[in-house]
XYZ file of C-alpha atoms in Angstrom:
726
model
C 159.704 64.550 96.925
C 160.917 67.082 94.330
C 159.982 68.055 90.806
C 162.351 66.868 88.132
C 163.679 70.350 87.485
C 164.448 70.901 91.163
C 167.548 68.740 90.970
C 169.449 71.267 88.865
C 173.050 70.443 88.088
C 175.534 72.887 89.618
C 177.151 75.149 87.113
C 180.875 74.832 86.508
C 182.992 77.054 88.720
C 186.573 77.796 89.616
C 186.981 74.484 91.513
C 186.473 71.095 89.861
C 188.813 68.509 91.434
C 187.651 66.376 94.309
C 189.891 67.117 97.296
C 190.681 65.369 100.571
C 191.140 68.302 103.002
C 192.279 66.885 106.303
C 189.549 64.370 107.155
C 186.946 66.127 104.962
C 186.086 65.310 101.348
C 185.197 68.301 99.116
C 183.369 67.467 95.858
C 182.951 70.759 93.962
C 180.810 69.224 91.214
C 178.059 68.491 93.758
C 178.849 71.299 96.227
C 179.275 68.690 98.995
C 181.597 68.609 101.985
C 181.471 65.276 103.825
C 183.139 63.365 106.623
C 182.008 60.073 108.136
C 178.212 60.170 108.205
C 178.127 63.992 108.079
C 177.479 65.858 104.815
C 176.854 69.512 103.915
C 175.668 71.227 100.725
C 177.750 74.396 100.243
C 176.910 77.486 98.211
C 179.336 77.971 95.324
C 181.204 80.877 96.969
C 182.180 78.616 99.911
C 183.258 75.829 97.540
C 185.473 78.289 95.644
C 186.877 79.808 98.832
C 187.796 76.448 100.379
C 189.268 75.186 97.083
C 191.336 78.353 96.768
C 192.808 77.912 100.260
C 193.389 74.229 99.477
C 195.278 75.030 96.275
C 198.332 75.955 98.376
C 197.904 74.498 101.884
C 200.123 76.106 104.495
C 200.620 79.261 102.438
C 199.058 82.575 103.440
C 196.477 84.161 101.143
C 195.922 87.876 101.577
C 192.354 89.087 101.956
C 192.699 90.956 98.669
C 193.820 87.800 96.839
C 190.878 85.787 98.184
C 188.371 88.495 97.318
C 189.775 88.693 93.776
C 189.799 84.921 93.335
C 186.312 84.217 94.675
C 184.446 87.491 94.129
C 186.411 88.694 91.104
C 185.281 92.067 89.741
C 182.484 92.278 92.293
C 182.060 95.242 94.594
C 182.112 93.535 97.994
C 183.722 94.478 101.280
C 185.973 92.691 103.747
C 182.958 91.750 105.856
C 181.777 89.413 103.064
C 185.034 87.458 103.257
C 184.984 87.437 107.058
C 181.430 86.083 107.031
C 182.362 83.392 104.481
C 185.405 82.304 106.540
C 183.171 82.095 109.620
C 180.677 79.929 107.701
C 183.454 77.593 106.556
C 184.758 77.258 110.091
C 181.270 76.373 111.286
C 180.927 73.670 108.629
C 184.390 72.262 109.332
C 183.841 72.296 113.098
C 186.754 74.703 113.479
C 187.416 77.331 116.157
C 188.995 80.682 115.263
C 190.575 80.888 118.739
C 192.209 77.461 118.424
C 192.176 76.692 114.689
C 192.733 73.247 113.259
C 191.760 74.021 109.654
C 191.773 77.754 108.876
C 194.137 80.132 110.631
C 193.697 83.905 110.671
C 196.882 85.942 110.406
C 195.927 89.378 111.778
C 196.139 92.184 109.209
C 197.509 89.678 106.684
C 195.060 86.985 105.590
C 194.267 83.301 106.022
C 195.898 79.928 105.483
C 194.804 76.286 105.484
C 196.559 74.226 108.167
C 195.773 70.640 107.088
C 197.252 68.613 104.213
C 195.344 68.394 100.932
C 195.304 65.493 98.486
C 193.682 65.327 95.056
C 191.455 62.312 94.485
C 192.179 60.192 91.433
C 189.352 59.040 89.171
C 186.118 60.674 88.137
C 184.762 63.161 90.659
C 181.231 61.927 90.177
C 182.253 58.357 90.965
C 184.000 59.460 94.128
C 181.032 61.587 95.111
C 178.894 58.467 95.304
C 181.199 56.776 97.799
C 179.860 56.191 101.316
C 181.433 59.069 103.269
C 182.041 56.682 106.156
C 184.071 54.257 104.020
C 187.869 54.401 104.411
C 189.923 55.851 101.555
C 192.522 53.543 100.058
C 196.075 54.873 99.752
C 196.067 54.030 96.019
C 193.286 56.606 95.488
C 195.431 59.512 96.622
C 197.737 61.347 94.199
C 199.995 63.606 96.217
C 203.154 64.492 94.245
C 205.962 64.973 96.798
C 208.915 64.710 94.372
C 211.438 67.579 93.960
C 212.255 68.681 90.373
C 215.877 68.691 89.200
C 217.516 72.120 89.452
C 217.907 72.398 85.680
C 214.199 71.948 85.203
C 213.059 74.253 87.977
C 213.010 77.432 85.846
C 211.010 75.771 83.069
C 208.650 74.287 85.633
C 208.114 77.714 87.237
C 207.136 79.123 83.844
C 204.737 76.269 83.263
C 203.191 76.814 86.713
C 202.716 80.529 86.022
C 201.067 79.701 82.712
C 198.791 77.159 84.305
C 197.826 79.631 86.998
C 196.889 82.221 84.366
C 194.802 79.646 82.522
C 193.127 78.575 85.768
C 192.244 82.187 86.551
C 190.629 82.562 83.109
C 188.739 79.303 83.590
C 187.660 80.460 87.038
C 186.304 83.717 85.661
C 184.468 81.935 82.866
C 183.076 79.442 85.358
C 181.995 82.199 87.686
C 180.095 83.993 84.928
C 178.335 80.741 84.022
C 177.427 80.162 87.669
C 176.478 83.714 88.536
C 173.829 83.929 85.855
C 172.137 80.893 87.407
C 172.636 81.249 91.145
C 172.016 84.873 92.009
C 175.006 86.921 90.805
C 177.151 88.317 93.559
C 177.528 91.368 91.293
C 173.908 92.301 91.973
C 173.663 95.736 93.558
C 170.673 97.957 94.274
C 171.741 100.068 91.298
C 172.117 97.131 88.890
C 168.769 95.634 89.894
C 167.040 99.003 89.648
C 166.440 99.582 93.362
C 167.930 102.308 95.505
C 166.502 104.661 98.101
C 166.271 107.279 95.342
C 163.753 105.114 93.489
C 161.159 105.565 96.216
C 161.052 109.303 95.473
C 158.950 108.375 92.435
C 156.272 106.621 94.510
C 152.664 107.798 94.470
C 149.362 106.565 95.965
C 147.771 103.829 93.894
C 144.679 102.993 95.929
C 143.312 104.796 98.997
C 139.766 103.496 99.279
C 137.653 103.278 102.444
C 138.415 99.570 102.856
C 141.677 97.806 103.586
C 143.362 96.786 100.325
C 146.350 94.488 100.742
C 148.395 91.567 99.328
C 148.698 92.929 95.749
C 149.851 90.539 93.012
C 150.650 91.134 89.348
C 149.970 88.574 86.639
C 153.025 87.041 84.973
C 152.648 89.218 81.848
C 152.052 92.357 83.916
C 148.618 93.081 82.405
C 146.519 92.322 85.469
C 146.485 92.969 89.181
C 144.637 91.280 92.055
C 144.428 92.174 95.748
C 142.413 91.359 98.852
C 139.879 93.730 100.432
C 138.687 93.819 104.045
C 135.806 95.930 105.336
C 137.019 96.764 108.835
C 133.556 97.759 110.058
C 131.604 94.703 108.916
C 134.415 92.138 108.764
C 133.444 91.248 105.178
C 136.262 90.394 102.752
C 136.544 89.868 99.010
C 139.051 89.863 96.141
C 139.341 92.418 93.360
C 140.788 91.961 89.879
C 141.809 94.952 87.744
C 144.101 96.043 84.950
C 147.660 96.775 86.060
C 146.967 100.504 86.224
C 144.147 99.863 88.706
C 141.323 100.781 86.359
C 138.028 98.905 86.020
C 138.316 96.763 89.167
C 135.815 93.966 89.469
C 134.854 91.803 92.407
C 135.636 88.101 92.229
C 133.221 85.488 93.510
C 135.361 83.598 96.010
C 132.829 81.781 98.164
C 132.350 81.986 101.916
C 135.048 82.830 104.460
C 137.695 85.487 104.898
C 139.374 85.683 101.496
C 143.057 86.554 101.105
C 146.370 85.824 99.347
C 145.349 86.022 95.652
C 147.881 84.838 93.040
C 147.536 84.419 89.260
C 148.327 81.236 87.407
C 151.324 81.633 85.053
C 149.015 81.961 82.009
C 146.799 84.484 83.819
C 143.556 82.522 83.352
C 143.045 81.422 86.969
C 143.364 82.882 90.446
C 144.245 80.914 93.580
C 143.581 82.251 97.091
C 142.849 81.222 100.679
C 139.573 81.214 102.613
C 139.240 81.148 106.409
C 135.964 80.143 108.061
C 137.026 80.917 111.633
C 138.657 77.567 112.326
C 139.969 76.079 109.067
C 141.936 77.385 106.091
C 141.042 76.237 102.560
C 143.008 76.650 99.346
C 140.746 77.642 96.425
C 141.019 78.429 92.720
C 138.669 80.235 90.346
C 138.684 80.517 86.542
C 138.780 84.083 85.243
C 136.821 86.134 84.433
C 133.686 84.707 86.065
C 134.116 81.105 87.087
C 132.923 79.491 90.296
C 135.471 78.784 93.048
C 136.509 75.227 93.804
C 138.430 73.880 96.791
C 141.899 72.412 96.290
C 142.473 71.284 99.870
C 143.438 72.543 103.337
C 146.059 75.200 103.952
C 147.781 75.754 107.283
C 149.353 78.180 109.691
C 147.206 81.231 109.023
C 144.192 82.193 106.996
C 146.169 84.747 104.980
C 149.666 83.374 104.285
C 150.634 84.291 100.685
C 150.861 81.816 97.825
C 153.086 81.574 94.739
C 152.289 79.956 91.370
C 155.581 79.783 89.447
C 154.504 76.971 87.079
C 151.152 75.717 85.827
C 151.548 72.441 87.749
C 153.215 73.957 90.813
C 151.290 76.080 93.325
C 153.276 76.849 96.503
C 151.499 77.355 99.817
C 151.694 76.906 103.583
C 150.080 73.598 104.432
C 149.271 71.662 107.598
C 152.064 69.633 109.099
C 150.125 66.377 109.092
C 150.825 66.219 112.807
C 148.366 68.150 114.963
C 151.179 69.438 117.171
C 153.716 69.954 114.381
C 154.642 73.172 112.560
C 153.064 74.216 109.264
C 155.380 73.672 106.282
C 155.730 74.703 102.651
C 153.926 72.469 100.172
C 153.454 72.336 96.415
C 150.362 71.088 94.638
C 149.284 70.589 91.052
C 145.944 72.462 90.818
C 144.828 70.241 87.926
C 145.493 66.847 89.519
C 145.474 67.700 93.210
C 148.778 65.859 93.747
C 150.738 67.501 96.570
C 154.166 67.130 98.147
C 155.806 68.653 101.177
C 158.862 70.850 100.518
C 160.166 71.877 103.956
C 160.384 70.459 107.461
C 160.649 73.335 109.938
C 161.729 72.692 113.538
C 158.873 72.591 116.070
C 159.773 75.948 117.612
C 159.504 77.684 114.223
C 155.721 77.032 114.109
C 155.368 78.056 110.439
C 157.134 78.145 107.087
C 155.342 80.705 104.945
C 155.487 83.376 102.209
C 157.133 81.297 99.443
C 158.494 83.256 96.465
C 160.237 81.435 93.590
C 162.425 83.121 90.965
C 163.092 81.974 87.396
C 166.110 79.927 88.526
C 163.866 77.884 90.843
C 165.203 79.349 94.101
C 162.491 79.723 96.758
C 162.782 82.506 99.309
C 160.499 82.015 102.297
C 159.920 82.961 105.927
C 160.329 80.685 108.952
C 158.899 81.479 112.364
C 155.855 83.095 113.971
C 154.565 86.577 113.257
C 156.952 89.112 114.778
C 159.971 86.766 114.815
C 160.431 85.511 111.276
C 163.698 84.414 109.710
C 164.382 84.807 105.987
C 165.442 81.557 104.302
C 166.412 80.419 100.798
C 165.754 76.960 99.359
C 167.939 75.865 96.424
C 167.257 72.349 95.233
C 167.135 70.229 98.388
C 169.332 72.548 100.482
C 168.194 75.408 102.708
C 170.082 78.264 104.301
C 169.183 81.316 106.340
C 169.744 84.552 104.442
C 169.902 86.988 107.367
C 170.946 86.645 110.989
C 168.178 87.145 113.514
C 164.392 87.057 113.337
C 162.159 90.077 112.866
C 158.688 91.218 111.870
C 158.673 90.538 108.107
C 155.226 91.022 106.511
C 156.251 90.130 102.933
C 158.972 89.796 100.301
C 159.345 89.639 96.509
C 162.094 88.975 93.953
C 163.214 91.852 91.776
C 162.156 91.524 88.131
C 165.513 89.966 87.151
C 165.361 87.455 90.041
C 168.779 88.468 91.392
C 167.725 90.280 94.559
C 164.880 90.493 97.053
C 162.807 93.426 98.258
C 161.816 92.710 101.868
C 159.399 94.550 104.161
C 160.876 94.319 107.665
C 161.257 96.149 110.977
C 164.889 95.053 111.195
C 165.991 98.665 111.752
C 163.455 99.280 114.511
C 160.611 100.433 112.248
C 158.747 98.852 109.298
C 160.291 99.724 105.933
C 161.490 98.285 102.617
C 164.952 96.741 102.288
C 167.019 95.481 99.342
C 168.851 92.168 99.852
C 171.471 90.331 97.808
C 170.754 86.657 98.651
C 174.273 85.566 97.689
C 176.397 88.031 99.653
C 173.849 88.909 102.347
C 174.230 92.631 101.614
C 171.207 94.498 103.003
C 170.284 98.126 102.320
C 167.447 100.222 103.693
C 165.373 101.727 100.879
C 162.626 103.570 102.800
C 158.874 103.214 102.476
C 158.102 103.582 106.173
C 155.093 101.485 107.219
C 155.600 98.974 104.378
C 153.768 95.663 104.633
C 152.603 93.392 101.764
C 154.132 93.927 98.322
C 154.746 92.672 94.792
C 156.997 93.546 91.835
C 155.719 93.479 88.254
C 157.661 92.093 85.274
C 158.519 95.659 84.210
C 160.102 96.334 87.610
C 157.264 98.404 89.079
C 156.706 97.978 92.819
C 153.293 97.962 94.469
C 153.319 97.887 98.250
C 150.922 98.343 101.134
C 151.652 101.168 103.565
C 149.957 100.807 106.970
C 149.345 103.412 109.648
C 147.965 102.698 113.105
C 146.440 105.104 115.614
C 146.779 103.250 118.903
C 146.342 104.900 122.300
C 146.628 103.951 125.944
C 143.306 103.556 127.766
C 142.518 103.279 131.465
C 139.654 100.927 132.347
C 138.092 101.177 135.825
C 135.552 99.220 137.779
C 132.190 100.972 137.479
C 133.516 103.786 135.250
C 133.828 104.720 131.613
C 137.112 104.039 129.766
C 139.496 107.010 129.890
C 141.886 107.827 127.078
C 145.351 108.336 128.585
C 147.264 109.432 125.461
C 145.999 111.472 122.539
C 148.071 111.397 119.360
C 147.427 110.157 115.848
C 150.265 107.618 115.980
C 151.061 104.582 118.107
C 151.369 104.489 121.911
C 151.934 101.184 123.698
C 153.704 99.298 126.515
C 152.545 101.409 129.451
C 154.452 101.154 132.741
C 153.106 103.000 135.838
C 155.625 104.205 138.424
C 155.810 102.327 141.763
C 153.716 105.049 143.453
C 151.233 105.143 140.562
C 151.769 108.888 140.095
C 153.595 108.761 136.734
C 153.530 106.704 133.578
C 156.108 105.863 130.903
C 155.271 104.402 127.514
C 156.533 104.001 123.957
C 155.372 106.233 121.091
C 156.278 106.643 117.433
C 154.701 110.098 117.145
C 158.145 111.612 116.498
C 159.556 108.936 114.221
C 161.173 105.761 115.510
C 160.150 104.285 118.830
C 160.853 106.717 121.681
C 159.970 106.712 125.380
C 157.646 109.294 126.949
C 157.025 110.245 130.594
C 153.619 111.500 131.776
C 152.226 112.857 135.043
C 148.715 114.305 134.921
C 148.450 116.605 131.903
C 152.249 116.980 131.641
C 154.260 114.761 129.333
C 157.656 114.893 127.665
C 159.971 112.702 125.647
C 162.966 111.259 127.492
C 166.351 112.537 126.403
C 167.810 109.308 125.029
C 170.828 108.750 122.763
C 170.301 107.816 119.137
C 169.077 104.284 118.490
C 167.046 102.464 115.880
C 164.261 102.324 118.471
C 163.625 102.383 122.231
C 160.964 99.943 123.464
C 159.471 98.116 126.486
C 160.140 100.509 129.400
C 159.920 99.228 132.976
C 160.508 100.956 136.320
C 163.521 99.580 138.165
C 162.763 101.844 141.151
C 161.311 105.309 141.725
C 164.061 107.071 139.769
C 165.435 104.502 137.319
C 164.002 102.845 134.205
C 164.915 99.648 132.397
C 164.771 100.180 128.628
C 165.338 97.996 125.574
C 167.500 99.606 122.917
C 167.507 98.457 119.273
C 170.818 98.984 117.534
C 171.791 98.432 113.890
C 170.744 95.080 112.461
C 167.934 94.517 114.956
C 170.190 93.637 117.897
C 168.964 94.678 121.358
C 170.521 95.814 124.606
C 169.105 96.500 128.086
C 169.897 99.997 129.377
C 169.377 101.647 132.777
C 168.166 105.266 132.592
C 168.441 107.804 135.413
C 165.318 110.004 135.308
C 166.765 112.744 137.519
C 169.954 113.050 135.513
C 168.267 112.237 132.160
C 171.138 109.951 131.221
C 172.032 106.308 130.710
C 174.071 104.555 133.385
C 176.473 102.668 131.138
C 178.354 101.080 134.035
C 175.247 99.867 135.859
C 175.563 96.123 136.658
C 172.117 95.395 135.184
C 172.963 96.928 131.800
C 173.984 94.546 129.026
C 172.783 92.498 126.040
C 169.209 91.262 126.244
C 165.591 92.009 125.507
C 162.434 92.928 127.443
C 163.749 93.188 131.002
C 161.481 93.184 134.067
C 162.561 93.964 137.666
C 162.288 91.335 140.400
C 163.160 93.552 143.364
C 166.490 94.839 144.599
C 169.243 94.618 141.998
C 167.641 91.702 140.187
C 166.039 91.663 136.771
C 164.497 89.002 134.575
C 165.398 89.378 130.933
C 165.227 87.471 127.650
C 167.848 86.422 125.144
C 167.151 85.196 121.657
C 164.455 87.693 120.658
C 165.941 87.743 117.140
C 165.718 83.957 116.832
C 162.785 81.919 115.581
C 163.613 79.282 118.199
C 162.085 81.651 120.741
C 163.476 83.476 123.751
C 165.286 82.121 126.808
C 164.914 83.703 130.246
C 167.788 84.762 132.479
C 168.190 86.344 135.901
C 170.806 89.065 136.324
C 172.008 90.754 139.529
C 175.112 92.503 140.756
C 176.945 89.193 141.196
C 176.218 87.598 137.842
C 173.483 85.811 135.940
C 171.820 82.421 135.544
C 169.491 80.890 133.016
C 166.044 79.521 133.858
C 166.445 76.078 132.398
C 162.713 75.418 132.151
C 162.020 78.583 130.130
C 162.762 77.683 126.496
C 161.114 78.710 123.214
C 159.503 81.605 125.092
C 157.047 83.739 123.103
C 156.247 86.274 125.861
C 156.776 86.643 129.605
C 155.859 88.800 132.620
C 156.935 89.037 136.257
C 155.438 90.516 139.401
C 154.495 89.914 143.023
C 157.041 87.133 143.462
C 156.043 85.213 140.306
C 157.453 84.674 136.807
C 155.070 83.601 134.034
C 155.691 82.824 130.369
C 154.106 81.234 127.323
C 156.166 79.049 124.981
C 155.953 78.436 121.255
C 153.482 75.722 120.349
C 152.379 75.262 123.971
C 148.776 75.631 125.153
C 149.635 76.592 128.737
C 151.171 79.366 130.754
C 154.109 78.237 132.873
C 154.722 79.844 136.261
C 157.550 79.859 138.786
C 157.872 81.527 142.152
C 160.921 83.780 142.298
C 162.053 82.107 145.519
C 161.674 78.576 144.112
C 163.291 78.759 140.666
C 164.556 75.190 140.745
C 161.079 73.727 141.210
C 159.087 72.393 138.218
C 156.913 75.165 136.721
C 153.191 75.271 137.396
C 150.954 75.113 134.296
C 147.658 76.881 133.551
C 145.740 76.597 130.248
C 145.891 79.508 127.795
C 142.607 80.938 126.488
C 142.084 80.295 122.769
C 141.845 84.017 121.901
C 144.530 85.388 124.214
C 145.594 89.010 123.655
C 147.607 91.102 126.101
C 148.299 89.807 129.617
C 150.205 90.454 132.839
C 150.548 89.504 136.525
C 149.009 91.236 139.510
C 148.370 90.250 143.148
C 148.753 86.519 142.574
C 146.538 86.479 139.486
C 147.005 86.471 135.737
C 145.228 89.418 134.104
C 144.532 88.849 130.424
C 142.525 90.149 127.475
C 140.551 87.625 125.439
C 137.772 87.720 122.905
C 134.362 86.235 123.621
C 132.158 86.239 120.561
C 132.607 89.627 118.864
C 133.806 91.552 121.929
C 136.959 91.747 124.041
C 137.209 91.776 127.827
C 139.739 91.534 130.657
C 139.716 88.386 132.784
C 141.286 87.492 136.138
C 142.830 84.034 136.462
C 143.872 82.895 139.990
C 147.200 81.087 140.058
C 145.710 78.193 142.031
C 143.939 77.052 138.855
C 140.397 77.999 139.899
C 138.162 79.347 137.087
C 138.843 82.762 135.570
C 136.332 85.572 136.074
C 135.311 88.269 133.619
C 136.417 91.673 134.928
C 136.209 94.666 132.524
C 134.734 95.184 129.058
C 137.158 96.496 126.397
C 136.564 98.791 123.443
C 138.782 96.778 121.099
C 141.585 94.281 120.616
C 144.895 94.952 122.401
C 147.660 96.557 120.334
C 150.555 95.053 122.316
C 151.190 92.234 124.775
C 151.095 94.163 128.051
C 148.294 94.769 130.596
C 149.179 96.638 133.818
C 146.999 96.985 136.919
C 147.262 99.663 139.627
C 148.407 98.764 143.135
C 144.811 98.808 144.467
C 143.653 96.513 141.688
C 140.781 98.819 140.650
C 141.839 99.823 137.137
C 143.951 98.559 134.257
C 145.886 100.251 131.436
C 146.456 98.790 128.007
C 146.782 99.924 124.395
C 144.384 99.187 121.570
C 143.997 100.397 117.988
C 141.479 103.228 117.629
C 141.989 103.820 113.907
C 143.736 102.019 111.068
C 144.434 103.279 107.564
C 146.267 101.815 104.621
C 147.241 102.803 101.091
C 148.611 100.877 98.164
C 151.668 102.774 96.924
C 153.191 102.339 93.450
C 156.816 102.929 92.490
C 157.120 102.940 88.679
C 160.218 101.428 87.083
C 163.161 103.724 86.371
C 162.964 105.244 82.855
C 165.016 103.279 80.365
C 168.460 104.686 79.776
C 168.329 106.682 83.009
C 170.395 105.670 86.026
C 168.296 104.909 89.138
C 170.424 107.446 90.980
């Protein structure tokens, strides 16, 4: 169910006639492409592109002509056109290698291969036809007559004139559309955001407690944010003027309070409260009202809210099905009437972080923490804005609503990015360590910058914990050598993720080629490592590194695309595909002769291998699944997951995992025969990554946990008026 203003009429654009393109019906006025019982809602750029190709079927359009016709006067590159052609092919069910609809002419352009017929009658009337109903011949108006020779010159002049008029109409239509649907002309410079802007940033709040999730009021006068006391676990909300002065604590009731957002008129504040098991949506009247509950929220105790209209509060709500994913909902805080907005697939687990601009477009995140996709909802249609899934803590529209500022680790480290939601153009701005954020109506940016000090610790039976690494940054994903004499791990002490080698008191950074990040090292044998390499755009590749030669073995048979590889003995590795996909990972085996997929391992969230076993946990499942390496075609064995599972691994026929009991964390040993788990070692804190490793004798374990955490709120003021951002 949608609000009345959600069904916005599409703006006029370059294409207006309803067209029969092969066996597809294109209705530009409703942005629909339909065939039989299948129907798609297209963004305007795809409507214009398909209509342009259909204007002269069989003729070749150069890339330059298509860019000028569809993205006229916009600074876009060839990759934008290539991506749009690929999207059209996907919608039409076409194949670039054996095209039936759109043919690529290398170094020349594109042409439409199927016949096109204009549909007689009103487009709106035709748009209501059942797509499965046959089209009568009398409805088609294809003019196949040949003009007399004497008239051909006059007709050519008329055609040229009509083409000029159509170009002018197209431009006028584009300007009308672009102001409403995102403006392909939006650039970091035109929206006031470039990397140079972050030079003006300065600390805004650096108190002893964790301040996060800042939000401006609609008029820009006020600011609210959440506070956590990391020592006591207490949380509260603060409300202050936009310059941060005179903060006052808000009475929010019991629970862990988070996600504050102002009502459009600035007189109320909505937020979430978590009591340890349930999430509640609350609202309080400012300046000193008492909180009241609006209803349950879902997914997480701290997923952000948005309040774009007095009667429309957006939030992540429960699915209504105990096993289903959390979805986006809207509610009227005055009446309590609510409606569901999205229906995520089960493997996505959550839709969260809604942000609506003035045009009514809702940007949001889909997927679990660490593997979130960025989506856009326009009316009743949804589309993914970026390929792949990544760790995305937050997002916000620029003040003009034409672009998004996104905090993401897409480039291998957390930072701020600028995104054009129409063209998909993405630029790295900076702001390393960026997390939650908001943009004020004057264009000022307030964002949270996080810094973790995480170290590797060795826990032993009957001994005190021993700190293995000693830096002020982040060390994780330890991997002991087969003989237990050396250790490799990941650190960001020198910038992006790099891999370090340690033996006793000696340590050094591996000499690795440039990459966005190097992560998840594993020993293949005594002299070779398996590494995961992040390249541009968040894609990953498995590399084999020769320790003696300090070089990558590019031709090694185990090298290739993938994520998080683990050795299985000999020239066999287990690796994952689909890390950048909110549907979860899939597991594959690779050896010198080829590779095969483990059919039972789908929607994988994490996995480990060792001692002849493969174990994984899947999205939305409450059990580990286990297979013996020598019996991969057998049904997997299942063991229940602990409710507070942290890091885990496999050792000597047992699962070793970290879990919280009460206020403390400990390591537990779970036999694979399903007998009860036993408590093994006490931990100093929560794990910082998903890996626990145990020595060959089974007497000590190594894992990473956070020893210190600090955060600042950073402010970037708007660019001075009349001064270029650059």
